[in-house]
Coordinates of C-alpha atoms and ligand atoms in Angstrom, one line a residue:
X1 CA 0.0 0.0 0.0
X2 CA 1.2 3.2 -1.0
X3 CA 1.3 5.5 1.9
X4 CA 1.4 9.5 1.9
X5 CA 3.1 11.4 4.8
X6 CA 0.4 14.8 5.1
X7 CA 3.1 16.0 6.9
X8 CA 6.1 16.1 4.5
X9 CA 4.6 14.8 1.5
X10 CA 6.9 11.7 1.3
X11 CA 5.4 8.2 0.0
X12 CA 6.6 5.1 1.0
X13 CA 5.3 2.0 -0.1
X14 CA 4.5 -0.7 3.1
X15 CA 3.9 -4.5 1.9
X16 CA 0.4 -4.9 2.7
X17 CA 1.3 -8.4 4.9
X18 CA 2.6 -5.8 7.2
X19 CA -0.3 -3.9 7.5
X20 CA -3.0 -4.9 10.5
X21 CA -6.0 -4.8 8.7
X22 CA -9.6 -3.7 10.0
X23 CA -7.7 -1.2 12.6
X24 CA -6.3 1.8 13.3
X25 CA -2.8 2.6 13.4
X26 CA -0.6 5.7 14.2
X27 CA 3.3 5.1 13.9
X28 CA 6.0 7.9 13.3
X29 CA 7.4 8.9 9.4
X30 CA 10.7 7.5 8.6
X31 CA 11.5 11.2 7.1
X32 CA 10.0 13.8 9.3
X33 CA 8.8 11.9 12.3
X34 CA 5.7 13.5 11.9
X35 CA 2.7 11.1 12.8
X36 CA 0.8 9.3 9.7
X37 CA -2.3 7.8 10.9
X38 CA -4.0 5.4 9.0
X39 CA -7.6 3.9 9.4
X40 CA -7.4 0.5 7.9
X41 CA -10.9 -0.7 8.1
X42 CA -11.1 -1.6 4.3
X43 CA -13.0 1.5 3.1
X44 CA -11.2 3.9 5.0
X45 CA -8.1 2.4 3.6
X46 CA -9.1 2.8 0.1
X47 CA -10.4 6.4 1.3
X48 CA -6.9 7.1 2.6
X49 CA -5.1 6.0 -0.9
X50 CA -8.1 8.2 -2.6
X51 CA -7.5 11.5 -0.5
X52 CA -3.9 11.0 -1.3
X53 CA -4.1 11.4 -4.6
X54 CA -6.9 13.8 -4.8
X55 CA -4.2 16.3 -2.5
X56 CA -2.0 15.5 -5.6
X57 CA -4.7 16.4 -8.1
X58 CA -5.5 19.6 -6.1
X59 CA -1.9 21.1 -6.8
X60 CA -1.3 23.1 -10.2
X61 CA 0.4 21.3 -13.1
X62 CA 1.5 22.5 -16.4
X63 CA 1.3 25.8 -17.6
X64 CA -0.6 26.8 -14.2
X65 CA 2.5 26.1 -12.4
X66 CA 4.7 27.4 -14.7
X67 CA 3.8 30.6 -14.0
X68 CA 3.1 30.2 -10.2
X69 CA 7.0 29.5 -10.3
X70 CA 8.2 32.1 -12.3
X71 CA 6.1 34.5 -10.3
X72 CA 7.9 33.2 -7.2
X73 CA 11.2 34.0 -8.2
X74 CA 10.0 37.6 -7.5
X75 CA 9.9 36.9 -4.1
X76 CA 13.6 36.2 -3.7
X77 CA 15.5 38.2 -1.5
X78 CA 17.2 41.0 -4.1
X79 CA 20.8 40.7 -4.5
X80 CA 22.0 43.2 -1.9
X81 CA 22.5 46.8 -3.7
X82 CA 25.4 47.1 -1.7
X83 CA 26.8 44.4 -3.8
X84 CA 25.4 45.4 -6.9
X85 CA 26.7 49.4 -6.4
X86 CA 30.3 47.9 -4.9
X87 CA 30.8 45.9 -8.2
X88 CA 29.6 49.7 -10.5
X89 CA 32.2 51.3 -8.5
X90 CA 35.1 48.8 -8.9
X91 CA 34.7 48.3 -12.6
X92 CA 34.6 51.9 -13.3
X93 CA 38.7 52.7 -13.5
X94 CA 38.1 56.7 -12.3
X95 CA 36.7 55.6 -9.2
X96 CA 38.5 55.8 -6.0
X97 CA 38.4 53.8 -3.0
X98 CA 36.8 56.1 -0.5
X99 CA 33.7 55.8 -2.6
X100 CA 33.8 51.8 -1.8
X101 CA 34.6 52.6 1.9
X102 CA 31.0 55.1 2.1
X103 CA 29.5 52.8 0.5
X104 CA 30.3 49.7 3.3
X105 CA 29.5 52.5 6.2
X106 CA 25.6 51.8 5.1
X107 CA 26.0 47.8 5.1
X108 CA 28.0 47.1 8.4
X109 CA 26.2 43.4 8.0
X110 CA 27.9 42.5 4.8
X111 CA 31.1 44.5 5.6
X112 CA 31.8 42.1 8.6
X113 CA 31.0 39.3 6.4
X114 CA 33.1 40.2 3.7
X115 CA 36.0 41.0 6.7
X116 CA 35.5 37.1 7.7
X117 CA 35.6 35.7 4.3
X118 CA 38.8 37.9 3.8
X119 CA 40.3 36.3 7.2
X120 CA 39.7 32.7 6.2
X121 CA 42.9 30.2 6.1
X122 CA 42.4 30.4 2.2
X123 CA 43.8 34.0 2.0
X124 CA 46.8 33.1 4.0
X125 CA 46.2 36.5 6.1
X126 CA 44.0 35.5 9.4
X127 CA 43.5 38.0 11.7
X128 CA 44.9 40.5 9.6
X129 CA 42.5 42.1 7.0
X130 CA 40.7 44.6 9.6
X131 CA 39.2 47.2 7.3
X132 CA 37.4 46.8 3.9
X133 CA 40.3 49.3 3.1
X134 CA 43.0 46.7 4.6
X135 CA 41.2 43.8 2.1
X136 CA 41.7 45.7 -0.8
X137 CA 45.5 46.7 -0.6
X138 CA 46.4 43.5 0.7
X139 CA 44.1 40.8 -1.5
X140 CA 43.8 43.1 -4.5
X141 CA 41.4 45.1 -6.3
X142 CA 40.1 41.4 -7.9
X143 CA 40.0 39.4 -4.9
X144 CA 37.7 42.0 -3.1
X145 CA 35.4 41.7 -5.9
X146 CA 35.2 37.9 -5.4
X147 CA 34.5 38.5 -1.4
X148 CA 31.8 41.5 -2.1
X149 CA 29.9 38.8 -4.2
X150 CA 30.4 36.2 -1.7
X151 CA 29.3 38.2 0.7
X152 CA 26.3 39.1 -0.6
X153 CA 25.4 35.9 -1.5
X154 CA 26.6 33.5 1.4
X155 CA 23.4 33.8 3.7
X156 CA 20.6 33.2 0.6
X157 CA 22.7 30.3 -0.5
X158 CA 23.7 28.7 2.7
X159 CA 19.6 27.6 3.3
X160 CA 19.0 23.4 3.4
X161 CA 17.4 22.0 0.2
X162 CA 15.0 19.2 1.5
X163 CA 14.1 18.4 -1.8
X164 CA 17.6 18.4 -3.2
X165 CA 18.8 16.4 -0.2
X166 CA 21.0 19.3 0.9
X167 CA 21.6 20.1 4.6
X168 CA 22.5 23.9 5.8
X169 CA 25.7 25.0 4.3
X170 CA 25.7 22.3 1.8
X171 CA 24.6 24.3 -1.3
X172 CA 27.2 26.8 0.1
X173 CA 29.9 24.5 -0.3
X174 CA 29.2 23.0 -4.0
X175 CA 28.3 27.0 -5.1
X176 CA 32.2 27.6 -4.1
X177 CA 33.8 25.2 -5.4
X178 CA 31.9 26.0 -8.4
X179 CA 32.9 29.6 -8.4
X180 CA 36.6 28.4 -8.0
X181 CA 37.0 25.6 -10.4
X182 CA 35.0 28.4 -13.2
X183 CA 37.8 30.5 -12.4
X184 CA 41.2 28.4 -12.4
X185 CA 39.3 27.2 -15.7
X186 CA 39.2 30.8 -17.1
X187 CA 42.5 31.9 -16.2
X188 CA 44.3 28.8 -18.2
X189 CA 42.1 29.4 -21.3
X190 CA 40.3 32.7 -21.3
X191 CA 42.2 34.7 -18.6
X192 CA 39.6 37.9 -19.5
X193 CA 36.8 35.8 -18.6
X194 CA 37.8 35.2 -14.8
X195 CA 35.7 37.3 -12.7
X196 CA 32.4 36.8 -14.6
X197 CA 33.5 32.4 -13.9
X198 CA 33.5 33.2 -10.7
X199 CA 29.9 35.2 -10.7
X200 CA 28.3 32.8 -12.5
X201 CA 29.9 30.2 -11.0
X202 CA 28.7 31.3 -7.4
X203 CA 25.2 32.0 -8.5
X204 CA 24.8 28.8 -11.1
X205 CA 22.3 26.9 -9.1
X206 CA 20.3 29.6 -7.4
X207 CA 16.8 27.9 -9.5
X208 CA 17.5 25.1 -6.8
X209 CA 16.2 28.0 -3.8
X210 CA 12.8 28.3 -6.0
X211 CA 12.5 25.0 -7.0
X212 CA 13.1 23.3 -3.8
X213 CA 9.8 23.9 -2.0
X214 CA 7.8 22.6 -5.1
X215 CA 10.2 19.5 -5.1
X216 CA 9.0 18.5 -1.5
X217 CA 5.6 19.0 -2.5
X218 CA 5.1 16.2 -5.6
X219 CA 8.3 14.1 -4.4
X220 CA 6.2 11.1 -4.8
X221 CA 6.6 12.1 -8.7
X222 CA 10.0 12.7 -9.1
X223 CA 10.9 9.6 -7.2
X224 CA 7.9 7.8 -9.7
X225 CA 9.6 9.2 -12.5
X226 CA 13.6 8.3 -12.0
X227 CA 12.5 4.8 -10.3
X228 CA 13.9 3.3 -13.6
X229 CA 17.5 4.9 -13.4
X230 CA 17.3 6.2 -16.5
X231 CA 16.6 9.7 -16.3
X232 CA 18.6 12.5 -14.3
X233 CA 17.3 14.6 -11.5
X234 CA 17.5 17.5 -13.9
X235 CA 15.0 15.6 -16.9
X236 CA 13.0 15.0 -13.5
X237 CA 12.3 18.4 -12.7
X238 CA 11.4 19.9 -16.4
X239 CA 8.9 16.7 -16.2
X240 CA 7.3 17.3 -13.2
X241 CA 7.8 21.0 -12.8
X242 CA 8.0 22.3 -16.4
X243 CA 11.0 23.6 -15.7
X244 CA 14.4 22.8 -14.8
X245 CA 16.6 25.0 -12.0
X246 CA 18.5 26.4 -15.0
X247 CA 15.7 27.9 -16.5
X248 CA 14.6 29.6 -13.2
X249 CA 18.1 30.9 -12.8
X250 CA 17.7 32.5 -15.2
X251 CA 14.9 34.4 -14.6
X252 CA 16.7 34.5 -11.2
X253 CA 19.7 36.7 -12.7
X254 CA 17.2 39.0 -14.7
X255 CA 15.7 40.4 -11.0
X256 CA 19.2 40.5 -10.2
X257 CA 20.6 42.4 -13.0
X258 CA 23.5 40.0 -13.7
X259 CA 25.3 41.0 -17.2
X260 CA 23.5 38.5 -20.4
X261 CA 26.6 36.8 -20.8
X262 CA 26.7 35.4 -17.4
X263 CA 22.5 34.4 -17.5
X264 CA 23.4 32.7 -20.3
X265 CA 26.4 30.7 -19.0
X266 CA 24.0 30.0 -16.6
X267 CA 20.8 29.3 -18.2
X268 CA 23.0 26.6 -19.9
X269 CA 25.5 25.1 -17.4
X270 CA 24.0 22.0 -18.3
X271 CA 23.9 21.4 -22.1
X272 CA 27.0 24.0 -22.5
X273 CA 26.1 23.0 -26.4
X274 CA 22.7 24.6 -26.6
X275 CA 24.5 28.3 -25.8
X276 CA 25.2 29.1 -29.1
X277 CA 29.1 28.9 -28.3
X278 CA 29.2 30.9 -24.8
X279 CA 32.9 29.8 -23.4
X280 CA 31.7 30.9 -20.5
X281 CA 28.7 28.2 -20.2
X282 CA 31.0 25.5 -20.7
X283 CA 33.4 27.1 -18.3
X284 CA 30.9 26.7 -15.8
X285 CA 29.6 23.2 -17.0
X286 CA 33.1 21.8 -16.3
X287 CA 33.3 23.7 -13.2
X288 CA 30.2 21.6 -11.9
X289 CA 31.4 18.5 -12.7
X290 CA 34.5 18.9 -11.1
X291 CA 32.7 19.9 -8.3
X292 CA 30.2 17.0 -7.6
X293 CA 33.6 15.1 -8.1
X294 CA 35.1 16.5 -5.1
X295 CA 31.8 15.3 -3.5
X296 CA 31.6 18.8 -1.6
X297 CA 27.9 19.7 -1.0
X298 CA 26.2 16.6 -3.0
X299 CA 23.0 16.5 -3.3
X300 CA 20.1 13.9 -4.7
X301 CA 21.3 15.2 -8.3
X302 CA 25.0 15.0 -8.3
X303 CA 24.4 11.1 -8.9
X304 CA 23.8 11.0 -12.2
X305 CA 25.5 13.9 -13.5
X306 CA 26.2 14.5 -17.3
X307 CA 29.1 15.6 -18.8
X308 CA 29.0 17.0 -21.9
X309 CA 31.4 14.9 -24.1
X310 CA 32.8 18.0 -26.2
X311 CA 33.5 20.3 -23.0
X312 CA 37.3 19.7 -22.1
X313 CA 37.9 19.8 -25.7
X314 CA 36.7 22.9 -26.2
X315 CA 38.1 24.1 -23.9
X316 CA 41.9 22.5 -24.2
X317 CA 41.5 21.2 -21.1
X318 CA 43.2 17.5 -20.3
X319 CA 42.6 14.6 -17.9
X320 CA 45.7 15.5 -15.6
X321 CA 43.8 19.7 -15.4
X322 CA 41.1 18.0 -14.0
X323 CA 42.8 16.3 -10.6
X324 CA 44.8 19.5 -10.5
X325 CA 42.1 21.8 -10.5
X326 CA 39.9 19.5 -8.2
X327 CA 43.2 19.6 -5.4
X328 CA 42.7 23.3 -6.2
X329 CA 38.8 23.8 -5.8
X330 CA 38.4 21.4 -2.7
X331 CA 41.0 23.8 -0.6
X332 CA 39.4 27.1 -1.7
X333 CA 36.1 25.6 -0.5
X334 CA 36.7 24.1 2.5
X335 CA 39.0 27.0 3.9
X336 CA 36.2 29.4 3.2
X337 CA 33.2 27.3 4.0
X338 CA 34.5 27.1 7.3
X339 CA 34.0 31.1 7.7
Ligands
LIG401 FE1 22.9 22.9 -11.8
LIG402 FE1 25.8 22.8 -9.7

């Protein structure tokens, strides 16, 4: 018998020789520990299976849903416009660093966590980097840029993923090594493209925060779906949700006014192929893999992960790159996880 947690929408499937029927039982779920109760006089029973699915039928599907997604994306907290302002100022060569300075007076939050990022074993400087001042003439102008967009995104991205399997922190941890591996990528075969890797590599999976809360709701359909080990996590979600976390992160960039080139490295960090030739997406794409090879912040979908055949070639990148970039990416993100 098929059996559906009201609580957190899991199913599990109970042999029926198990099952005491013609009473009433109450026994705790193996994922939530939430109660199920089920009434297993035979109509009831049948009633149970039948309001089950009629909760499933009540949700939105299709287009419906479509849009109820895309309209939530709206509802994501903005990319902070200290982060958005501090990035204007340091890519415009006249400006000088008092103007950064102001501009951290009116954000003491993401100053201090900037000032932690900057202090992390990583840097080689703990202890040291007091001032946002301090960060800049001792990391460089390039590496503050890095910790202004990590600290702007670290708290939004450090949430657990229940439907992606992820725990606190875990997302964190892949969206780092990420960000790392797109860079090390860049600078050995389009040094110019480095600090737009690193953006897009940070930010590549942000769909997932949207996503996620829809994935707990119709689990029973993704799992339904992939039961035959034939399709990925990623097929799952454009099935069941109409569409996949890339999609939504892209939408995602758009209300944060990330530059095209990076959406679209994003939008395609999957099928690098479908971009029309972005460097960038396959930058990233690479990146990803390397990353769920490092097994830092795995989720349900780094299983069955695809790598585009073409990618290293396209990007003159060989076998022995990979393990050295991977030693690379795994220090980077544990050292600054940690912060
Ligand atoms: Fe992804
Ligand atoms: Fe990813």
């Amino acid at each position: 018998m098929r059996v559906n947690c009201l609580n957190c929408n899991k199913v599990f499937d109970i042999p029926d020789e198990r099952l005491p029927m013609g009473k009433k039982i109450a026994f705790p779920c193996p994922a939530c520990k939430g109660t199920i109760e089920l009434d297993l006089t035979s109509k009831s029973a049948i009633n149970s299976e039948f309001r089950s699915k009629k909760k499933q039928n009540d949700r939105p599907t299709g287009q419906v849903l479509k849009k109820k997604i895309l309209r939530n994306v709206k509802d994501l907290p903005p990319m902070p416009q200290t982060v958005l302002k501090a990035r204007e100022i340091m890519a415009n060569p006249k400006s000088d660093f008092k103007e950064l300075a102001n501009l951290f007076e009116t954000d003491q939050a993401i100053a201090a966590k900037i000032l932690k990022l900057a202090n992390s074993p990583y840097y080689g400087y703990s202890g040291k980097v007091t001032s946002i001042q301090r960060a800049s003439l001792v990391l460089g102008h390039k590496t503050l840029g890095e910790l202004i967009t990590m600290g702007g995104t670290a708290s939004l991205l450090s949430k657990s993923l229940v439907g992606y399997g992820l725990d606190a922190g875990a997302l964190w941890k892949h969206s780092l090594a990420v960000a790392f591996g797109s860079r090390i990528i860049a600078k050995k075969t389009e040094p110019s493209l480095s600090n737009d890797a690193f953006t897009s590599g940070l930010i590549h999976d942000s769909g997932k925060l949207i996503l996620d809360s829809y994935i707990q709701e119709r689990w029973e359909l993704f799992e339904e779906f992939m039961a035959d080990g034939e399709h990925t996590f990623l097929d799952a979600e454009k099935k069941v949700l109409e569409l996949d976390h890339t999609e939504v992160a892209s939408e995602v960039c758009k209300t944060w006014n990330i530059p095209k080139p990076l959406t679209v490295a994003i939008r395609y960090h999957h099928h690098p192929s479908r971009s029309n030739g972005s460097k960038l997406a396959y930058i990233v794409h690479v990146a990803d893999a390397i990353a769920m090879m490092t097994g830092l912040g795995l989720g349900i979908d780094g299983t069955l992960y695809q790598m585009d055949d073409k990618a290293m070639e396209f990007l003159g990148i060989q076998e022995d790159d990979m393990n050295e970039i991977m030693g690379k990416v795994l220090e980077a993100a544990q050292n600054i996880s940690e912060q």
